[in-house]
Amino acid sequence: MTKPAITLPLLFILLTLIDISSCASTVFNVVSFGAKPDGATDSTAAFLKAWQGACASAASATVVVPTGTFLLKAVTFRGPCKSRLQFQVTGTVVAPTDYRAFGNSGSWILFANVNKISLVGGTFDARASGFWSCRKSGQNCPPGVRSISFNSVNDVIISGVKSMNSQVTHVTVNRCTNVVIRNVRLVAPGNSPNTDGFDIQSSTGITLTGSTIQTGDDCVAIGPGTRNFLISKLACGPGHGVSIGSLGKELKEDGVENVTVSSSVFTGTQNGVRIKSWARPSTGFVKNVFFQDLIMKNVENPIIIDQNYCPSHQGCPTEPSGVKISQVTYKNIQGTSATQQAMKLMCSKSNPCTGITLQDIKLTFNKVTPATSLCSNALGTSLGVIQPTSCLNR
Ligand SMILES: *[C@@H]1O[C@H](CO)[C@@H](O)[C@H](O)[C@H]1NC(C)=O
């Protein structure tokens, strides 16, 4: 058979060529607006001018940050813009090393009220070691800034981006819809305080795939109002794992629904997959969650639900958590636990967890001592081999 065929890679190249020729996007290079790739000159005004040009462009536009190191202070890239925007970074963007430069801005780089935006490539280094030292020494420090934030942004692609040394969270997604995140690396030392990887809340339709997070706090923190969030092919560690929560801090709070974490590896993390709520009354809930095909390597709490969260035992009433957890499936989770108690399902006394499914779990502690499990107020069913033995109540 010598049928001439257009192979898939060839087809892809052809389509890419067509794409480039037909959607020539207007380019706004930050250097043309006065940015200096010397790592020392403040390029904030130039970045803003390039953004404003792109944002006002009737045709699809690209802000280009070329090779070199650009110093950027706290900045907001605000919409609405006229058409689809791309923010394409080849170089490195660095923050001022003096953390006091941020004041109370909350964010270093903020995208707000934009629709249809892609952030592609680049390294964003917040250079926060001075800030962490301040925090660790117990001085009076500013609250810290998130490195890259998306607020009220719809149709977002974040691809090939690296964030390093954030003061606090690397990337936040707040009140957004339809967000695709792929091939992203978030890196900070394992002992850096409060450096969450992703913080997601009040957002719907998020995909996070093929990414690596090595940081000092949660790799991914999933907050109130998160719906339809798919995480796959994540490498997490060091860090505190993937956490739904903390939830239920507020009395009136939105829930979390439809979260899947699959085909991911946790290495040396504090937690694997965690659901965490304050020991306070709340209208919050968690439902339809799938944790599947996960590998745990020396993880302190591979599987954990903790509804008794009350840091320093302060500000939490003695009531149980009002957050209602239901329909949570743990399937094909294997590997090693760094503590004997590999599975802890500690649910609320007033709102027991219901519809928990355990299927094909194999977690070991060490060669001599088997791993154990601990449940309270956790109702559900087990299928297949469960090791440590299931402690669920029917
Ligand atoms: C959650 O997933 C279910 C099943 O796929 C779907 O029917 C439901 O609409 C989803 N919830 C939301 C809020 O989109």
Coordinates of C-alpha atoms and ligand atoms in Angstrom, one line a residue:
M1 CA 0.0 0.0 0.0
T2 CA 1.7 3.2 -1.1
K3 CA -1.3 5.5 -0.7
P4 CA 0.0 9.1 -0.4
A5 CA -1.1 10.3 3.0
I6 CA -0.9 13.5 4.9
T7 CA 0.5 12.4 8.2
L8 CA -0.7 14.1 11.4
P9 CA 2.5 16.0 12.0
L10 CA 2.5 17.3 8.4
L11 CA -1.1 18.3 8.7
F12 CA -0.2 20.1 11.9
I13 CA 2.6 22.0 10.2
L14 CA 0.3 23.0 7.3
L15 CA -2.4 24.2 9.7
T16 CA 0.1 26.2 11.7
L17 CA 1.4 27.9 8.5
I18 CA -2.1 28.8 7.5
D19 CA -2.8 30.0 11.0
I20 CA 0.3 32.3 11.0
S21 CA -0.5 33.7 7.5
S22 CA -4.2 34.4 8.1
C23 CA -4.1 35.8 11.6
A24 CA -1.2 38.1 11.5
S25 CA -1.4 39.7 14.8
T26 CA -0.3 43.3 15.4
V27 CA 2.9 43.3 17.5
F28 CA 3.6 45.6 20.4
N29 CA 7.2 45.0 21.5
V30 CA 7.9 46.4 24.9
V31 CA 11.4 47.5 23.8
S32 CA 9.8 49.8 21.1
F33 CA 8.0 51.5 24.0
G34 CA 11.2 52.1 25.9
A35 CA 11.7 48.9 28.0
K36 CA 15.4 48.1 28.7
P37 CA 16.5 44.4 28.8
D38 CA 19.2 45.3 31.3
G39 CA 17.5 44.0 34.5
A40 CA 18.0 47.3 36.2
T41 CA 16.0 50.0 34.4
D42 CA 12.3 50.2 35.5
S43 CA 10.3 49.1 32.5
T44 CA 6.9 49.3 34.0
A45 CA 5.7 52.4 32.0
A46 CA 6.9 50.8 28.8
F47 CA 5.1 47.5 29.5
L48 CA 1.9 49.5 30.2
K49 CA 2.2 51.5 27.0
A50 CA 2.6 48.3 25.0
W51 CA -0.4 46.8 26.8
Q52 CA -2.5 49.9 26.1
G53 CA -1.6 49.8 22.4
A54 CA -2.5 46.1 22.2
C55 CA -5.6 46.5 24.2
A56 CA -6.9 49.3 21.9
S57 CA -6.0 47.4 18.7
A58 CA -9.0 46.4 16.6
A59 CA -7.1 43.4 15.2
S60 CA -5.8 40.6 17.5
A61 CA -2.6 41.9 19.1
T62 CA 0.5 40.5 20.7
V63 CA 2.5 42.2 23.5
V64 CA 6.1 40.9 22.9
V65 CA 8.7 40.7 25.7
P66 CA 11.9 39.7 23.9
T67 CA 15.1 38.1 25.2
G68 CA 16.7 39.9 28.1
T69 CA 15.8 40.7 31.7
F70 CA 13.2 43.4 32.4
L71 CA 12.6 45.0 35.8
L72 CA 8.9 45.4 36.4
K73 CA 7.2 47.0 39.5
A74 CA 3.6 46.3 40.5
V75 CA 1.4 46.6 37.4
T76 CA -2.2 46.1 36.4
F77 CA -2.9 45.1 32.8
R78 CA -6.6 46.1 32.6
G79 CA -9.3 45.4 30.1
P80 CA -11.7 45.3 28.5
C81 CA -9.7 45.2 25.3
K82 CA -11.0 45.3 21.7
S83 CA -9.8 41.9 20.6
R84 CA -8.0 38.7 21.5
L85 CA -4.6 39.5 23.2
Q86 CA -1.5 37.5 23.4
F87 CA 1.2 38.3 26.0
Q88 CA 4.3 36.5 24.6
V89 CA 7.4 36.4 26.8
T90 CA 10.8 35.1 25.7
G91 CA 12.9 36.9 28.3
T92 CA 12.8 37.1 32.1
V93 CA 10.8 39.6 34.1
V94 CA 12.1 40.4 37.5
A95 CA 10.6 42.2 40.5
P96 CA 12.4 44.8 42.6
T97 CA 14.5 43.1 45.2
D98 CA 13.3 45.6 47.8
Y99 CA 10.0 44.0 48.9
R100 CA 8.9 47.3 50.4
A101 CA 8.5 48.7 46.9
F102 CA 5.2 46.8 46.6
G103 CA 3.5 48.5 49.6
N104 CA 0.0 47.0 50.0
S105 CA -0.6 46.4 46.2
G106 CA -1.5 42.7 46.8
S107 CA -0.2 41.7 43.4
W108 CA 2.9 42.1 41.3
I109 CA 1.5 41.4 37.8
L110 CA -2.3 41.6 37.6
F111 CA -4.6 41.0 34.6
A112 CA -8.0 42.3 35.3
N113 CA -11.3 42.4 33.4
V114 CA -9.9 41.0 30.1
N115 CA -11.5 38.5 27.9
K116 CA -9.5 36.2 25.6
I117 CA -6.0 36.4 26.7
S118 CA -3.0 34.1 26.4
L119 CA 0.1 34.4 28.5
V120 CA 2.8 32.4 26.7
G121 CA 6.4 31.6 27.8
G122 CA 8.8 33.6 29.9
T123 CA 10.2 33.5 33.4
F124 CA 8.8 35.6 36.1
D125 CA 11.2 35.9 39.1
A126 CA 9.8 37.8 42.1
R127 CA 13.2 37.5 43.8
A128 CA 11.5 37.2 47.2
S129 CA 14.3 35.8 49.4
G130 CA 14.6 39.1 51.3
F131 CA 10.8 39.0 52.0
W132 CA 10.9 35.4 53.2
S133 CA 13.8 36.4 55.6
C134 CA 11.7 39.2 56.9
R135 CA 8.8 36.8 57.5
K136 CA 11.0 34.2 59.1
S137 CA 12.6 36.6 61.5
G138 CA 9.2 37.6 62.8
Q139 CA 9.7 41.3 61.9
N140 CA 6.8 43.5 60.9
C141 CA 6.7 42.8 57.2
P142 CA 4.3 43.9 54.4
P143 CA 1.6 41.3 53.6
G144 CA 3.4 40.2 50.4
V145 CA 2.3 40.1 46.8
R146 CA 1.0 37.3 44.5
S147 CA 3.2 37.1 41.5
I148 CA 0.7 36.7 38.6
S149 CA -3.0 37.2 39.2
F150 CA -6.0 36.9 36.9
N151 CA -9.1 38.7 38.2
S152 CA -12.4 38.6 36.3
V153 CA -10.8 37.2 33.1
N154 CA -12.6 34.9 30.7
D155 CA -11.0 32.6 28.2
V156 CA -7.5 32.4 29.4
I157 CA -4.5 30.3 28.3
I158 CA -1.4 30.2 30.4
S159 CA 1.2 28.2 28.6
G160 CA 5.0 27.5 29.0
V161 CA 5.3 30.1 31.8
K162 CA 7.8 29.7 34.7
S163 CA 7.3 31.6 38.0
M164 CA 10.1 31.6 40.5
N165 CA 10.6 32.8 44.1
S166 CA 7.1 34.4 44.6
Q167 CA 6.6 36.4 47.8
V168 CA 3.4 34.6 48.5
T169 CA 1.2 32.7 45.9
H170 CA 2.7 32.2 42.4
V171 CA -0.5 32.4 40.4
T172 CA -4.0 33.3 41.4
V173 CA -7.2 32.8 39.4
N174 CA -10.2 34.7 40.9
R175 CA -13.7 35.1 39.3
C176 CA -12.6 33.7 36.0
T177 CA -14.2 31.2 33.5
N178 CA -12.6 28.9 30.9
V179 CA -9.0 28.8 31.9
V180 CA -6.5 26.5 30.4
I181 CA -3.1 26.1 32.1
R182 CA -0.5 23.9 30.6
N183 CA 3.2 23.2 30.8
V184 CA 3.8 25.7 33.6
R185 CA 6.6 25.5 36.2
L186 CA 6.2 27.2 39.6
V187 CA 9.4 27.0 41.7
A188 CA 10.3 28.3 45.2
P189 CA 12.3 26.7 48.1
G190 CA 10.4 24.0 50.1
N191 CA 10.9 26.2 53.2
S192 CA 9.6 29.5 51.8
P193 CA 6.5 30.6 53.8
N194 CA 3.1 30.7 52.1
T195 CA 4.3 30.3 48.6
D196 CA 1.2 28.5 47.2
G197 CA 1.5 27.4 43.6
F198 CA -2.0 28.1 42.3
D199 CA -4.8 29.6 44.3
I200 CA -8.1 29.2 42.5
Q201 CA -11.4 30.6 43.6
S202 CA -14.9 31.7 42.4
S203 CA -14.0 30.3 39.0
T204 CA -15.5 27.8 36.6
G205 CA -14.0 25.6 33.9
I206 CA -10.3 25.3 34.7
T207 CA -7.9 22.8 33.2
L208 CA -4.4 22.5 34.7
T209 CA -2.2 19.9 32.9
G210 CA 1.4 18.9 32.3
S211 CA 2.8 21.2 35.0
T212 CA 5.5 21.0 37.7
I213 CA 5.1 22.8 41.1
Q214 CA 8.0 22.8 43.6
T215 CA 7.2 25.2 46.4
G216 CA 6.8 26.0 50.1
D217 CA 3.0 25.7 50.5
D218 CA 0.1 24.1 48.7
C219 CA 0.9 23.1 45.1
V220 CA -2.7 23.9 44.3
A221 CA -5.2 25.5 46.7
I222 CA -8.9 25.2 45.6
G223 CA -11.1 27.8 47.3
P224 CA -14.8 28.6 47.6
G225 CA -16.8 28.9 44.4
T226 CA -14.5 26.6 42.3
R227 CA -16.4 24.5 39.7
N228 CA -15.4 22.1 37.0
F229 CA -11.6 22.0 37.7
L230 CA -9.5 19.3 36.0
I231 CA -6.0 18.7 37.1
S232 CA -3.9 16.1 35.3
K233 CA -0.2 15.2 34.8
L234 CA 0.9 17.4 37.7
A235 CA 4.3 16.8 39.4
C236 CA 4.0 18.3 43.0
G237 CA 6.8 18.5 45.5
P238 CA 8.2 19.8 47.6
G239 CA 5.0 21.5 48.8
H240 CA 1.8 20.8 50.7
G241 CA 0.0 18.9 48.0
V242 CA -3.3 19.6 46.3
S243 CA -5.8 21.1 48.8
I244 CA -9.5 21.7 48.5
G245 CA -9.7 24.4 51.2
S246 CA -9.4 25.9 53.5
L247 CA -13.2 26.1 53.3
G248 CA -15.8 27.2 55.8
K249 CA -14.0 30.2 57.3
E250 CA -17.1 32.3 56.5
L251 CA -20.6 31.5 57.6
K252 CA -22.0 32.2 54.2
E253 CA -19.7 30.7 51.6
D254 CA -19.9 29.2 48.1
G255 CA -19.1 25.5 47.6
V256 CA -16.7 23.5 45.5
E257 CA -18.0 21.2 42.9
N258 CA -16.6 18.8 40.2
V259 CA -12.9 18.6 40.9
T260 CA -10.8 15.9 39.3
V261 CA -7.1 15.3 40.1
S262 CA -5.6 12.5 38.0
S263 CA -2.4 11.0 36.6
S264 CA -0.2 13.0 39.0
V265 CA 2.8 12.4 41.2
F266 CA 3.4 13.8 44.7
T267 CA 7.0 13.7 45.9
G268 CA 8.0 14.4 49.5
T269 CA 5.0 16.6 50.1
Q270 CA 3.2 17.3 53.4
N271 CA -0.1 16.1 51.9
G272 CA -1.2 14.3 48.8
V273 CA -4.8 15.1 48.2
R274 CA -6.5 17.0 51.0
I275 CA -9.9 18.5 51.8
K276 CA -9.7 20.9 54.7
S277 CA -12.4 23.0 56.4
W278 CA -12.5 25.2 59.5
A279 CA -14.2 23.9 62.6
R280 CA -16.9 26.6 62.2
P281 CA -20.5 26.8 61.0
S282 CA -20.7 27.5 57.3
T283 CA -23.0 27.0 54.2
G284 CA -20.0 25.7 52.2
F285 CA -19.9 22.3 50.6
V286 CA -17.7 20.0 48.5
K287 CA -19.2 17.6 46.0
N288 CA -18.3 15.4 43.1
V289 CA -14.6 15.0 43.5
F290 CA -12.4 12.4 41.9
F291 CA -8.9 11.6 42.9
Q292 CA -7.5 8.9 40.6
D293 CA -4.3 7.4 39.3
L294 CA -2.0 9.1 41.7
I295 CA 1.4 8.1 42.9
M296 CA 2.6 9.1 46.4
K297 CA 6.3 9.1 47.1
N298 CA 7.2 9.6 50.8
V299 CA 4.1 11.8 51.4
E300 CA 3.2 12.7 55.0
N301 CA -0.6 12.5 54.6
P302 CA -1.3 10.9 51.2
I303 CA -5.1 10.9 51.7
I304 CA -6.6 13.3 54.2
I305 CA -9.9 15.0 55.0
D306 CA -9.5 17.4 57.9
Q307 CA -12.7 19.2 59.0
N308 CA -11.2 20.2 62.4
Y309 CA -8.9 23.0 61.1
C310 CA -8.5 25.6 63.8
P311 CA -5.0 27.2 63.7
S312 CA -3.6 27.9 67.1
H313 CA -7.0 27.0 68.5
Q314 CA -8.1 30.6 68.1
G315 CA -11.2 32.1 66.6
C316 CA -12.9 28.8 66.0
P317 CA -16.1 28.1 67.9
T318 CA -16.3 24.7 69.5
E319 CA -18.9 23.7 66.9
P320 CA -18.2 21.1 64.2
S321 CA -17.6 22.3 60.6
G322 CA -20.7 23.2 58.6
V323 CA -19.1 22.3 55.3
K324 CA -20.9 19.3 53.8
I325 CA -18.6 16.9 51.9
S326 CA -20.2 14.3 49.6
Q327 CA -19.4 12.1 46.6
V328 CA -15.6 11.9 46.9
T329 CA -13.8 9.1 45.0
Y330 CA -10.3 7.9 45.7
K331 CA -9.3 5.4 43.0
N332 CA -5.9 3.8 42.2
I333 CA -3.7 5.7 44.6
Q334 CA -0.4 4.0 45.3
G335 CA 2.9 4.6 46.9
T336 CA 4.6 5.4 50.1
S337 CA 3.5 7.3 53.2
A338 CA 6.1 9.1 55.3
T339 CA 3.9 8.7 58.4
Q340 CA 2.2 5.5 59.6
Q341 CA -1.3 7.0 59.3
A342 CA -1.5 7.0 55.5
M343 CA -5.3 7.7 55.3
K344 CA -7.2 10.1 57.5
L345 CA -10.8 10.9 56.9
M346 CA -11.8 13.2 59.8
C347 CA -15.2 14.5 58.9
S348 CA -17.6 16.9 60.7
K349 CA -19.8 15.5 63.5
S350 CA -22.8 17.5 62.5
N351 CA -22.3 17.0 58.7
P352 CA -20.7 13.6 58.2
C353 CA -18.9 12.9 54.8
T354 CA -21.2 10.8 52.6
G355 CA -20.7 8.9 49.4
I356 CA -16.9 8.4 49.9
T357 CA -15.6 5.7 47.6
L358 CA -12.3 4.0 48.1
Q359 CA -11.1 1.8 45.2
D360 CA -7.7 0.1 44.7
I361 CA -5.6 1.9 47.3
K362 CA -2.2 0.7 48.1
L363 CA -0.2 2.9 50.5
T364 CA 2.7 1.5 52.5
F365 CA 4.6 2.9 55.4
N366 CA 7.8 0.8 55.7
K367 CA 8.8 -2.8 55.4
V368 CA 8.2 -3.5 59.1
T369 CA 5.2 -1.5 60.1
P370 CA 2.1 -1.5 58.0
A371 CA 0.3 1.8 57.3
T372 CA -3.0 2.6 59.2
S373 CA -6.1 4.5 58.5
L374 CA -8.3 6.6 60.7
C375 CA -11.9 7.7 60.1
S376 CA -14.5 9.7 61.9
N377 CA -18.0 10.4 60.6
A378 CA -16.9 9.2 57.2
L379 CA -19.6 7.1 55.3
G380 CA -19.1 5.3 52.0
T381 CA -18.0 2.1 50.3
S382 CA -14.8 0.3 49.3
L383 CA -14.0 -1.6 46.2
G384 CA -11.0 -3.8 45.3
V385 CA -7.9 -3.9 47.5
I386 CA -7.7 -1.2 50.1
Q387 CA -4.4 -0.9 52.0
P388 CA -4.4 0.4 54.7
T389 CA -7.7 -1.3 55.5
S390 CA -10.7 0.9 55.0
C391 CA -12.1 2.6 58.0
L392 CA -15.3 3.9 56.3
N393 CA -18.7 3.4 57.9
R394 CA -21.5 2.3 55.6
Ligands
LIG1 C1 -20.8 19.0 37.6 O1 -20.7 17.8 36.8 C2 -21.9 17.2 36.5 C3 -21.6 15.9 35.9 O2 -20.7 16.0 34.8 C4 -22.8 18.2 35.7 O3 -24.0 17.6 35.4 C5 -22.9 19.5 36.5 O4 -23.6 20.4 35.6 C6 -21.6 20.1 36.9 N1 -21.8 21.2 37.7 C7 -21.6 22.5 37.3 C8 -21.8 23.5 38.4 O5 -21.2 22.8 36.2

